[in-house]
Amino acid sequence: MTREGGEMVAAAAAAQGGVEPARVAAAASAMTTAGIQTTGAFASSLSLRMTPVQADLLTVQRSCHMLTRSYPVAAGAARRQWQQGRGYARKLAQAVDAFSQAARAMQTYDLQKTLKLNGAGVNIGILSDSFGIKRPWSSPCAAVGATTLLKEYPGSASDGVTNDEGRAMAELICFVAPGAKLYFYTAFDGEADFASGIVKLKDAGCQIIVDDIAYYAEAEYSKGYLTQAVEIVRAAGAVYIGAAGNWQGSAFEVEAAAWKVDSSNGNRRLLTFGTETSLELKIISRTIFALHWDEPSFAYTNGSAAALSDINIFLCTTRTLNAACKAGENKDNNGDATTKGGAAVEFLDLQLKDNPALSSGATYYLFVELVDTKRPSTDVMRIKMRTWAGSVSITQTGTGLNMNAPTLTPHVNSAGALAVGAAAYRLTPGYGTNPAQIEPFSSSGQTPVFYNAAGTRLATPQLLEKPDIVGPDGTDTSFFTVGSLSNQDPDGTGYPNFFGTSAAAPHLAALAALMLQQNSSLTVDVMFSRMRATAFDMAGPGFDARTGYGFIAGNKLLAAGLFALPVGALGPLSCTHVKAVVVQAIS
């Protein structure tokens, strides 16, 4: 989800651009505190080890899918027994087994039972909107109730901005790795505080950090301070996992912008779309437009150079640009960076109050004006327009317009992060569908990065293979009913389903915890490499920009991990039993 997407329910999103003086000052202060663009030392990672089966861990072990009933045939019975059972441990065990779609989709279920893997000894940090502001609440998984809140969303349930999505993510993690210790930090208090939270979770001892939040003003073509924070914790040894995004098809890109001085529109220098200087759109409902171009962004990178160009955007009801048009809100992109932001982003929030006809759809014309620039006239400018929420269709395209531009969440477009796409759990190898089927909304990657954190243009643009991997979504939680599909309970289990890459990412975080519990010496590079190498191809061999390296193969990862364990680490397990499970996993 997006921070702005949440706020659209209650307030205008203009203030979230972060470019007015007070927010720039606050951002700089917060980033200094967080250590962005510094080389401070971090607390050492906790020592991990295989956790033995002990009497005082009975509840945890039982919650590690120790039951053998199948899903979904016996799921209803499992839930009835959970609701009627007398012992807490029994309730917990049966509840987790009933919510086992992700473990079955990733094919870790049987190996977890055999190897008694539940993520014990591993700390996972979660960044999302809020955790527990909607009261009262409870969870069938004990670790959720024991989550350490480093920072909760500072608002209240009544403001309508958040949905406790962080707690939903915690449940998804707990249903796969119920022994992991969970931490939470809100990502809904501004980009700077989000970045600070990433570092604070690492300092709190989290070996794995996962988020599902994006800001529409994040630097698209340079390393913003969220990306910097991701790379800081990665350098300190933390596993960072992020949602790829749910915005496939919601952006267009112009790789070589062509400008025309339009005499019919006040001699403004306008971006051309074929033969026109405006782009015809059909817009339904409230929509936020965010225009990015290939220049540094001071306001979102803490200390980098400012943008070189000032670009404005307008939405008009005719092809005439006049005072009646709706104008963008970041008025001076390349002004005094300390007071005006200096950011290579222009945004516009089109609301129902601007035009009530948006409720059923209205025609608009998009104008992009180059007000001034410090770039040489020979430079080729790259421009991307992203839309958030609402529905936008382009009825007239134009020469040079890439209608399938990458929409990956910018801060996971980093070598320091594992970017996770989504496939519905019932359409995966664990449920008999191979290749797994990518969700139609799951964002594609391969946005080039042109600038480093200091705002210096790279000699060669960085083009990463993103997203990295695909995980399951659409699995059950005990409460999360955001979105029409969740409310419909499409799999008929009696519990709401959590859809989106926001659900896929925590499943991968849980799997990473199992890997670390199994072998604490694994490095981030090795973990990510194994995930990619063992994945089930979804769109042909190797990498592709939509599905990455394919759907996660948890059984192969855990089976491969056995060979790195010391003699005797498996305890009294039957060698024949282990061999049979491993052969099945790697065959």
Coordinates of C-alpha atoms in Angstrom, one line a residue:
M1 CA 0.0 0.0 0.0
T2 CA 1.0 3.6 -0.1
R3 CA 1.2 6.1 2.7
E4 CA -0.7 8.5 0.5
G5 CA -3.2 5.9 -0.4
G6 CA -4.1 5.6 3.2
E7 CA -4.4 9.3 3.7
M8 CA -6.6 9.7 0.6
V9 CA -9.4 8.5 2.9
A10 CA -9.1 11.4 5.2
A11 CA -6.9 14.2 3.9
A12 CA -5.4 15.8 0.9
A13 CA -2.0 14.4 -0.1
A14 CA -0.3 17.6 -1.1
A15 CA 1.5 18.0 2.2
Q16 CA 3.1 14.5 1.8
G17 CA 5.4 15.8 -1.0
G18 CA 7.9 16.8 1.7
V19 CA 9.1 19.9 0.0
E20 CA 8.1 22.8 2.2
P21 CA 10.8 24.2 4.4
A22 CA 9.6 22.7 7.7
R23 CA 9.5 19.2 6.3
V24 CA 12.8 19.5 4.6
A25 CA 14.4 20.6 7.8
A26 CA 12.6 17.8 9.7
A27 CA 13.8 15.3 7.0
A28 CA 17.4 16.4 7.3
S29 CA 17.3 16.2 11.1
A30 CA 15.7 12.8 11.1
M31 CA 18.1 11.4 8.5
T32 CA 21.1 12.7 10.5
T33 CA 19.7 10.9 13.5
A34 CA 19.2 7.7 11.4
G35 CA 22.7 7.9 10.0
I36 CA 21.8 8.1 6.4
Q37 CA 24.9 8.8 4.3
T38 CA 27.1 8.0 7.3
T39 CA 29.1 5.0 8.2
G40 CA 28.1 4.4 11.8
A41 CA 28.5 1.0 13.5
F42 CA 25.5 -1.1 14.2
A43 CA 24.7 -3.5 17.0
S44 CA 25.9 -7.0 16.2
S45 CA 23.4 -9.5 15.0
L46 CA 22.1 -11.9 17.6
S47 CA 23.8 -15.3 17.6
L48 CA 21.5 -17.8 16.0
R49 CA 21.4 -21.6 16.4
M50 CA 19.2 -24.5 15.8
T51 CA 16.7 -24.6 18.7
P52 CA 16.3 -28.0 20.4
V53 CA 12.9 -29.3 21.2
Q54 CA 12.5 -28.5 24.9
A55 CA 9.5 -28.9 27.2
D56 CA 9.2 -25.2 27.7
L57 CA 9.0 -24.7 23.9
L58 CA 6.1 -27.1 23.6
T59 CA 3.6 -24.4 22.6
V60 CA 6.0 -23.0 20.0
Q61 CA 6.7 -26.5 18.6
R62 CA 3.0 -27.3 18.4
S63 CA 2.4 -24.1 16.5
C64 CA 4.9 -25.1 13.9
H65 CA 2.4 -27.0 11.9
M66 CA 2.7 -30.2 13.9
L67 CA -0.8 -31.4 12.8
T68 CA -1.2 -33.4 9.6
R69 CA -4.7 -32.5 8.4
S70 CA -4.9 -31.3 4.9
Y71 CA -6.0 -27.9 3.6
P72 CA -8.5 -26.8 2.5
V73 CA -10.7 -30.0 2.9
A74 CA -10.3 -30.2 6.7
A75 CA -9.8 -26.5 7.3
G76 CA -13.3 -25.9 8.5
A77 CA -13.0 -28.7 11.0
A78 CA -9.7 -27.4 12.2
R79 CA -11.1 -24.0 12.9
R80 CA -14.1 -25.5 14.7
Q81 CA -11.8 -27.5 16.9
W82 CA -9.7 -24.4 17.5
Q83 CA -12.8 -22.4 18.6
Q84 CA -14.0 -25.3 20.8
G85 CA -10.7 -26.5 22.2
R86 CA -9.9 -26.1 25.9
G87 CA -6.1 -25.9 25.9
Y88 CA -4.4 -22.7 24.6
A89 CA -1.5 -24.7 23.1
R90 CA -4.0 -26.9 21.3
K91 CA -6.0 -23.9 20.0
L92 CA -2.8 -22.2 18.8
A93 CA -1.5 -25.3 17.0
Q94 CA -4.8 -25.9 15.3
A95 CA -5.2 -22.3 14.3
V96 CA -1.8 -22.1 12.7
D97 CA -2.4 -25.3 10.9
A98 CA -5.7 -24.0 9.5
F99 CA -3.9 -20.9 8.2
S100 CA -1.2 -22.9 6.5
Q101 CA -1.8 -21.9 2.8
A102 CA 1.5 -20.0 2.5
A103 CA 3.6 -22.9 3.9
R104 CA 1.9 -25.3 1.5
A105 CA 2.2 -22.9 -1.4
M106 CA 6.0 -22.5 -0.7
Q107 CA 6.1 -26.3 0.0
T108 CA 7.8 -25.9 3.4
Y109 CA 5.0 -27.5 5.4
D110 CA 6.3 -31.1 5.5
L111 CA 9.9 -30.2 5.9
Q112 CA 9.1 -27.8 8.8
K113 CA 7.3 -30.6 10.6
T114 CA 10.2 -33.0 10.0
L115 CA 13.0 -30.6 10.9
K116 CA 11.0 -28.7 13.5
L117 CA 11.7 -25.3 11.9
N118 CA 9.6 -22.4 13.2
G119 CA 11.9 -19.4 13.0
A120 CA 12.8 -19.5 16.7
G121 CA 15.8 -17.3 17.6
V122 CA 15.2 -15.0 14.6
N123 CA 14.0 -11.4 15.0
I124 CA 11.9 -9.9 12.2
G125 CA 11.1 -6.2 11.9
I126 CA 7.9 -5.0 10.1
L127 CA 7.2 -1.6 8.6
S128 CA 3.7 -0.8 7.5
D129 CA 0.8 1.6 8.3
S130 CA -0.2 0.7 11.9
F131 CA -0.3 -2.4 14.1
G132 CA -2.9 -2.2 16.8
I133 CA -4.8 1.1 16.8
K134 CA -8.1 -0.7 16.0
R135 CA -9.1 -2.0 19.3
P136 CA -9.9 -4.5 20.7
W137 CA -7.9 -7.0 18.8
S138 CA -6.6 -10.6 19.2
S139 CA -4.7 -13.1 17.1
P140 CA -4.6 -16.9 16.9
C141 CA -0.8 -16.7 16.8
A142 CA 1.0 -16.0 20.0
A143 CA 4.0 -14.2 18.5
V144 CA 1.7 -11.5 17.1
G145 CA 0.4 -10.6 20.6
A146 CA 4.0 -10.5 21.8
T147 CA 5.2 -8.1 19.1
T148 CA 7.5 -5.3 20.3
L149 CA 6.2 -1.9 19.1
L150 CA 9.1 0.4 18.5
K151 CA 6.8 3.0 17.1
E152 CA 3.0 2.9 16.4
Y153 CA 1.2 5.1 14.0
P154 CA 0.8 8.5 15.7
G155 CA -2.8 9.0 14.6
S156 CA -5.9 7.2 15.7
A157 CA -8.4 4.7 14.3
S158 CA -10.9 7.4 13.8
D159 CA -8.9 9.3 11.2
G160 CA -9.5 6.5 8.7
V161 CA -5.9 6.5 7.4
T162 CA -4.6 3.1 8.5
N163 CA -5.9 -0.5 8.7
D164 CA -3.5 -2.3 11.0
E165 CA -1.9 -3.8 8.0
G166 CA 1.3 -4.3 10.0
R167 CA -0.6 -6.7 12.2
A168 CA -1.9 -8.6 9.2
M169 CA 1.7 -8.9 8.0
A170 CA 2.7 -10.2 11.4
E171 CA 0.0 -12.9 11.2
L172 CA 1.2 -14.0 7.8
I173 CA 4.8 -14.3 9.2
C174 CA 3.6 -16.1 12.3
F175 CA 1.6 -18.7 10.4
V176 CA 4.8 -19.8 8.7
A177 CA 7.5 -19.0 11.3
P178 CA 5.6 -18.9 14.7
G179 CA 8.7 -19.0 16.7
A180 CA 10.2 -15.8 15.3
K181 CA 10.2 -12.7 17.5
L182 CA 8.4 -9.7 15.8
Y183 CA 9.0 -6.0 16.0
F184 CA 7.0 -3.1 14.4
Y185 CA 7.8 0.4 13.4
T186 CA 5.2 2.6 11.5
A187 CA 6.1 3.8 8.0
F188 CA 3.2 6.3 8.1
D189 CA 4.9 9.2 9.7
G190 CA 6.8 10.6 6.6
E191 CA 9.5 9.3 4.4
A192 CA 12.3 10.5 6.7
D193 CA 10.9 8.7 9.7
F194 CA 10.3 5.6 7.6
A195 CA 14.0 5.6 6.7
S196 CA 14.9 6.1 10.3
G197 CA 12.7 3.2 11.3
I198 CA 14.5 0.9 9.0
V199 CA 17.8 1.6 10.8
K200 CA 16.2 1.5 14.2
L201 CA 14.8 -2.0 13.6
K202 CA 18.3 -3.2 12.7
D203 CA 19.7 -1.5 15.8
A204 CA 17.0 -3.3 17.8
G205 CA 18.4 -6.7 16.7
C206 CA 16.2 -7.5 13.7
Q207 CA 18.1 -9.8 11.3
I208 CA 15.2 -9.6 8.8
I209 CA 13.3 -6.4 7.9
V210 CA 10.2 -6.4 5.7
D211 CA 8.0 -3.5 4.5
D212 CA 5.0 -3.0 2.2
I213 CA 4.9 0.8 1.9
A214 CA 5.6 3.2 -0.9
Y215 CA 5.6 7.0 -1.1
Y216 CA 4.6 8.6 -4.4
A217 CA 7.4 11.2 -4.1
E218 CA 10.1 8.6 -3.7
A219 CA 13.1 9.3 -5.9
E220 CA 12.5 7.2 -9.1
Y221 CA 15.8 7.6 -10.9
S222 CA 18.2 8.2 -8.0
K223 CA 18.9 6.8 -4.6
G224 CA 16.5 8.3 -2.2
Y225 CA 16.9 8.2 1.5
L226 CA 14.7 5.1 1.8
T227 CA 17.1 3.3 -0.6
Q228 CA 20.0 4.6 1.4
A229 CA 18.6 3.2 4.6
V230 CA 18.0 -0.2 2.9
E231 CA 21.6 -0.3 1.8
I232 CA 22.8 0.7 5.3
V233 CA 21.1 -2.2 7.0
R234 CA 22.1 -4.6 4.2
A235 CA 25.7 -3.6 4.7
A236 CA 25.3 -4.3 8.4
G237 CA 24.1 -7.8 7.6
A238 CA 20.3 -7.5 7.7
V239 CA 18.0 -9.2 5.2
Y240 CA 15.8 -6.6 3.7
I241 CA 12.6 -7.7 1.9
G242 CA 10.1 -5.4 0.3
A243 CA 6.8 -5.5 -1.7
A244 CA 7.4 -5.0 -5.4
G245 CA 4.1 -3.0 -5.6
N246 CA 0.6 -3.5 -6.9
W247 CA 0.7 -1.0 -9.8
Q248 CA 1.3 -2.9 -13.0
G249 CA 0.0 -0.9 -15.9
S250 CA -0.4 2.4 -14.0
A251 CA 2.6 4.3 -15.5
F252 CA 3.9 5.4 -18.8
E253 CA 7.4 6.5 -19.7
V254 CA 9.0 8.8 -22.3
E255 CA 12.6 7.7 -22.8
A256 CA 13.6 10.7 -24.9
A257 CA 11.4 13.8 -24.1
A258 CA 10.7 16.1 -27.1
W259 CA 9.6 19.6 -26.3
K260 CA 7.7 22.1 -28.4
V261 CA 7.1 25.9 -27.9
D262 CA 3.3 25.9 -28.4
S263 CA 2.1 29.2 -29.7
S264 CA -1.5 28.2 -29.1
N265 CA -0.8 27.8 -25.4
G266 CA 1.0 31.0 -24.5
N267 CA 4.4 29.9 -26.0
R268 CA 4.9 27.4 -23.2
R269 CA 7.5 24.7 -23.7
L270 CA 5.4 21.6 -23.7
L271 CA 6.1 17.9 -23.9
T272 CA 4.9 16.4 -27.2
F273 CA 2.7 13.3 -27.5
G274 CA 2.9 12.5 -31.2
T275 CA 1.5 15.6 -32.9
E276 CA -0.2 17.0 -29.8
T277 CA 1.2 18.8 -26.8
S278 CA -1.3 17.2 -24.4
L279 CA -2.4 13.7 -23.7
E280 CA -6.0 12.7 -23.6
L281 CA -7.0 10.7 -20.5
K282 CA -10.2 9.1 -19.0
I283 CA -10.0 9.4 -15.3
I284 CA -12.4 7.7 -12.8
S285 CA -12.3 8.6 -9.1
R286 CA -9.8 10.5 -7.1
T287 CA -6.3 10.0 -8.6
I288 CA -2.8 11.2 -7.6
F289 CA -0.4 11.9 -10.5
A290 CA 3.4 11.8 -9.9
L291 CA 5.8 12.9 -12.6
H292 CA 9.5 11.9 -12.3
W293 CA 12.4 12.7 -14.4
D294 CA 16.1 11.6 -14.5
E295 CA 17.6 14.2 -12.2
P296 CA 18.7 14.1 -8.5
S297 CA 16.2 15.0 -5.8
F298 CA 17.5 16.9 -2.8
A299 CA 14.4 16.8 -0.7
Y300 CA 14.3 13.0 -0.8
T301 CA 18.0 12.1 -0.7
N302 CA 19.3 14.2 2.2
G303 CA 22.2 16.2 1.0
S304 CA 22.4 15.3 -2.7
A305 CA 22.4 17.9 -5.5
A306 CA 19.0 19.5 -6.4
A307 CA 17.0 18.9 -9.5
L308 CA 18.3 20.7 -12.6
S309 CA 14.9 21.3 -14.2
D310 CA 11.6 22.9 -13.2
I311 CA 8.7 21.0 -14.6
N312 CA 5.0 21.6 -14.1
I313 CA 2.0 19.5 -14.9
F314 CA -1.6 20.5 -15.6
L315 CA -4.9 18.7 -16.1
C316 CA -7.4 20.6 -18.3
T317 CA -10.8 19.7 -19.5
T318 CA -9.9 21.0 -23.0
R319 CA -6.7 21.1 -25.1
T320 CA -6.2 24.7 -24.0
L321 CA -3.9 25.4 -21.1
N322 CA -5.4 28.2 -19.0
A323 CA -6.1 29.4 -15.4
A324 CA -9.0 27.0 -15.1
C325 CA -6.7 24.0 -15.3
K326 CA -5.7 22.0 -12.3
A327 CA -2.0 22.6 -11.6
G328 CA 0.7 20.5 -10.0
E329 CA 1.7 21.2 -6.4
N330 CA 5.5 21.2 -6.4
K331 CA 5.9 24.6 -8.0
D332 CA 9.6 25.1 -8.1
N333 CA 11.6 21.9 -8.5
N334 CA 15.1 23.4 -9.1
G335 CA 14.9 26.5 -6.9
D336 CA 16.9 27.0 -3.7
A337 CA 17.3 23.4 -2.5
T338 CA 17.3 24.3 1.2
T339 CA 13.9 26.0 1.0
K340 CA 12.1 24.8 -2.1
G341 CA 13.0 21.1 -2.1
G342 CA 14.9 20.7 -5.3
A343 CA 13.1 17.5 -6.1
A344 CA 12.8 15.8 -9.5
V345 CA 9.1 15.1 -9.0
E346 CA 5.9 17.0 -9.7
F347 CA 2.6 15.7 -8.2
L348 CA -1.1 16.6 -8.7
D349 CA -4.0 15.3 -6.6
L350 CA -7.2 15.3 -8.6
Q351 CA -10.2 15.0 -6.2
L352 CA -13.9 14.6 -6.6
K353 CA -14.3 18.2 -5.3
D354 CA -12.5 19.4 -8.4
N355 CA -15.0 17.6 -10.6
P356 CA -17.9 15.5 -9.3
A357 CA -18.0 13.8 -12.7
L358 CA -15.0 11.8 -11.7
S359 CA -17.3 9.4 -9.9
S360 CA -18.4 8.0 -13.3
G361 CA -15.4 9.1 -15.4
A362 CA -14.2 12.4 -16.9
T363 CA -12.0 13.3 -19.9
Y364 CA -8.9 15.4 -19.1
Y365 CA -5.9 16.5 -21.1
L366 CA -2.5 16.3 -19.5
F367 CA 0.1 19.0 -20.1
V368 CA 3.7 18.7 -19.1
E369 CA 5.6 22.1 -19.2
L370 CA 9.4 22.5 -19.0
V371 CA 9.6 25.9 -17.2
D372 CA 13.4 26.1 -17.1
T373 CA 16.4 23.8 -17.0
K374 CA 20.1 23.9 -16.3
R375 CA 20.8 20.9 -18.5
P376 CA 22.6 21.2 -21.8
S377 CA 20.2 21.4 -24.8
T378 CA 21.8 18.2 -26.1
D379 CA 20.8 16.2 -23.0
V380 CA 18.1 13.6 -23.5
M381 CA 15.6 13.7 -20.6
R382 CA 13.7 10.6 -19.4
I383 CA 10.3 11.1 -17.9
K384 CA 7.9 8.8 -16.1
M385 CA 4.3 9.5 -15.0
R386 CA 2.9 7.3 -12.3
T387 CA -0.7 7.2 -11.1
W388 CA -1.8 6.2 -7.6
A389 CA -5.3 5.0 -6.8
G390 CA -8.2 5.9 -9.1
S391 CA -8.4 4.6 -12.6
V392 CA -6.7 6.3 -15.6
S393 CA -6.9 5.1 -19.2
I394 CA -5.0 6.8 -22.0
T395 CA -7.3 7.3 -25.0
Q396 CA -4.6 8.8 -27.3
T397 CA -1.1 7.5 -26.9
G398 CA 1.6 9.1 -29.1
T399 CA 5.0 8.5 -30.4
G400 CA 7.7 7.4 -28.0
L401 CA 5.3 6.5 -25.1
N402 CA 6.1 3.3 -23.2
M403 CA 2.7 2.2 -21.9
N404 CA 4.2 -0.6 -19.8
A405 CA 6.7 1.3 -17.8
P406 CA 8.2 -0.3 -14.7
T407 CA 6.2 0.4 -11.5
L408 CA 8.4 -1.3 -8.9
T409 CA 8.5 0.4 -5.5
P410 CA 11.5 2.7 -5.9
H411 CA 13.4 1.9 -2.6
V412 CA 13.4 -1.9 -3.3
N413 CA 15.0 -1.2 -6.7
S414 CA 18.2 -1.7 -4.8
A415 CA 20.9 -4.3 -4.6
G416 CA 20.3 -4.3 -0.9
A417 CA 16.7 -5.5 -1.1
L418 CA 14.8 -8.6 -2.2
A419 CA 11.8 -7.2 -4.2
V420 CA 8.9 -9.6 -4.1
G421 CA 6.1 -10.0 -6.6
A422 CA 2.8 -11.9 -5.9
A423 CA 1.0 -15.0 -7.2
A424 CA -2.3 -16.2 -5.8
Y425 CA -1.5 -19.1 -3.5
R426 CA -4.0 -21.5 -5.2
L427 CA -2.2 -21.0 -8.5
T428 CA 1.2 -22.1 -7.4
P429 CA 3.2 -25.4 -7.6
G430 CA 2.3 -26.3 -4.0
Y431 CA -1.4 -26.4 -5.1
G432 CA -0.8 -28.1 -8.4
T433 CA -0.2 -25.1 -10.8
N434 CA 3.2 -24.9 -12.4
P435 CA 4.2 -22.4 -13.5
A436 CA 2.6 -20.2 -10.9
Q437 CA 0.4 -17.4 -12.2
I438 CA 1.5 -13.9 -11.5
E439 CA -1.1 -11.5 -10.1
P440 CA -2.2 -9.0 -12.8
F441 CA -1.4 -6.1 -10.6
S442 CA 2.1 -7.3 -9.5
S443 CA 4.6 -4.6 -10.5
S444 CA 7.4 -5.0 -13.0
G445 CA 10.9 -3.8 -12.6
Q446 CA 14.0 -2.6 -14.4
T447 CA 13.8 1.1 -13.8
P448 CA 17.3 2.5 -14.4
V449 CA 19.0 4.4 -11.6
F450 CA 21.1 7.4 -13.0
Y451 CA 22.4 9.0 -9.8
N452 CA 24.1 7.9 -6.6
A453 CA 23.1 9.1 -3.1
A454 CA 25.2 12.3 -3.5
G455 CA 23.4 13.2 -6.7
T456 CA 26.3 12.5 -9.0
R457 CA 25.3 11.0 -12.3
L458 CA 26.6 7.5 -12.8
A459 CA 28.9 6.8 -15.8
T460 CA 26.7 3.8 -16.5
P461 CA 23.1 3.6 -15.3
Q462 CA 22.3 0.9 -12.8
L463 CA 19.8 -1.6 -14.2
L464 CA 19.0 -4.3 -11.6
E465 CA 17.2 -7.5 -12.1
K466 CA 14.0 -6.6 -10.2
P467 CA 11.7 -8.0 -8.9
D468 CA 13.9 -10.8 -7.5
I469 CA 11.3 -13.4 -6.7
V470 CA 7.5 -14.1 -6.4
G471 CA 5.7 -15.3 -3.3
P472 CA 2.2 -16.3 -2.5
D473 CA -0.6 -13.9 -1.7
G474 CA -4.3 -14.2 -1.1
T475 CA -3.7 -16.2 2.1
D476 CA -5.9 -15.9 5.2
T477 CA -5.6 -13.7 8.2
S478 CA -7.9 -13.7 11.2
F479 CA -9.2 -10.1 10.6
F480 CA -7.8 -8.1 7.6
T481 CA -10.7 -7.1 5.3
V482 CA -9.2 -4.4 3.2
G483 CA -10.1 -4.6 -0.5
S484 CA -13.0 -6.1 -2.3
L485 CA -11.4 -9.6 -2.7
S486 CA -10.7 -9.8 1.0
N487 CA -14.3 -9.0 1.9
Q488 CA -15.5 -11.6 -0.6
D489 CA -13.5 -14.5 1.0
P490 CA -13.0 -16.0 -2.5
D491 CA -11.6 -19.3 -1.3
G492 CA -14.6 -19.8 1.0
T493 CA -12.6 -20.6 4.2
G494 CA -14.6 -18.3 6.4
Y495 CA -11.6 -16.0 6.9
P496 CA -10.6 -12.9 5.0
N497 CA -7.8 -13.1 2.4
F498 CA -4.9 -10.7 2.2
F499 CA -4.0 -9.9 -1.4
G500 CA -1.1 -8.0 -2.9
T501 CA 2.6 -8.0 -2.8
S502 CA 2.1 -6.6 0.7
A503 CA 1.1 -10.2 1.6
A504 CA 3.8 -11.9 -0.5
A505 CA 6.7 -10.0 1.1
P506 CA 6.1 -11.2 4.7
H507 CA 5.8 -14.8 3.5
L508 CA 9.3 -14.4 2.2
A509 CA 10.5 -12.8 5.4
A510 CA 9.1 -15.9 7.3
L511 CA 10.9 -18.2 4.9
A512 CA 14.2 -16.3 5.4
A513 CA 13.7 -16.8 9.2
L514 CA 13.5 -20.6 8.7
M515 CA 16.7 -20.5 6.6
L516 CA 18.5 -18.5 9.3
Q517 CA 17.3 -20.8 12.1
Q518 CA 18.5 -23.8 10.0
N519 CA 21.9 -22.2 9.3
S520 CA 22.9 -19.0 11.2
S521 CA 26.1 -18.6 9.1
L522 CA 24.2 -17.8 5.9
T523 CA 25.0 -14.4 4.5
V524 CA 22.4 -12.2 2.8
D525 CA 24.1 -12.7 -0.6
V526 CA 23.9 -16.5 -0.2
M527 CA 20.3 -16.4 0.9
F528 CA 19.2 -14.2 -2.0
S529 CA 21.3 -16.2 -4.5
R530 CA 19.7 -19.5 -3.3
M531 CA 16.2 -18.1 -3.5
R532 CA 16.8 -17.0 -7.1
A533 CA 18.6 -20.2 -8.2
T534 CA 16.0 -22.6 -6.8
A535 CA 12.9 -20.7 -7.9
F536 CA 10.3 -22.2 -10.2
D537 CA 10.4 -20.4 -13.6
M538 CA 7.2 -18.6 -14.4
A539 CA 7.9 -17.0 -17.8
G540 CA 10.8 -18.9 -19.3
P541 CA 14.2 -19.8 -18.0
G542 CA 16.0 -17.2 -15.9
F543 CA 15.1 -13.6 -15.1
D544 CA 12.3 -11.6 -16.5
A545 CA 11.1 -8.1 -15.5
R546 CA 7.6 -9.2 -14.4
T547 CA 8.2 -12.4 -12.4
G548 CA 11.9 -12.1 -11.5
Y549 CA 13.5 -15.5 -11.2
G550 CA 10.2 -17.2 -10.6
F551 CA 8.1 -18.5 -7.7
I552 CA 9.8 -19.3 -4.4
A553 CA 10.7 -23.0 -3.9
G554 CA 10.8 -23.2 -0.1
N555 CA 11.2 -27.0 -0.1
K556 CA 14.4 -26.8 -2.1
L557 CA 15.8 -24.1 0.1
L558 CA 15.2 -26.0 3.3
A559 CA 16.4 -29.3 1.8
A560 CA 19.6 -27.6 0.5
G561 CA 20.1 -26.2 4.0
L562 CA 20.4 -29.7 5.5
F563 CA 23.8 -30.3 3.9
A564 CA 25.3 -27.3 5.8
L565 CA 24.2 -28.6 9.2
P566 CA 26.8 -30.1 11.7
V567 CA 26.6 -33.8 12.5
G568 CA 23.9 -34.5 15.1
A569 CA 22.0 -31.2 14.5
L570 CA 18.9 -33.1 13.5
G571 CA 18.7 -34.9 16.8
P572 CA 16.7 -38.1 17.0
L573 CA 14.9 -37.7 13.6
S574 CA 14.8 -40.8 11.4
C575 CA 17.5 -40.7 8.7
T576 CA 15.1 -42.6 6.4
H577 CA 12.4 -40.1 7.1
V578 CA 14.7 -37.1 6.4
K579 CA 16.1 -38.7 3.3
A580 CA 12.7 -39.3 1.9
V581 CA 11.6 -35.7 2.4
V582 CA 14.7 -34.3 0.9
V583 CA 14.6 -36.5 -2.1
Q584 CA 11.0 -35.4 -2.7
A585 CA 11.9 -31.7 -2.3
I586 CA 14.9 -31.7 -4.7
S587 CA 13.5 -34.1 -7.3

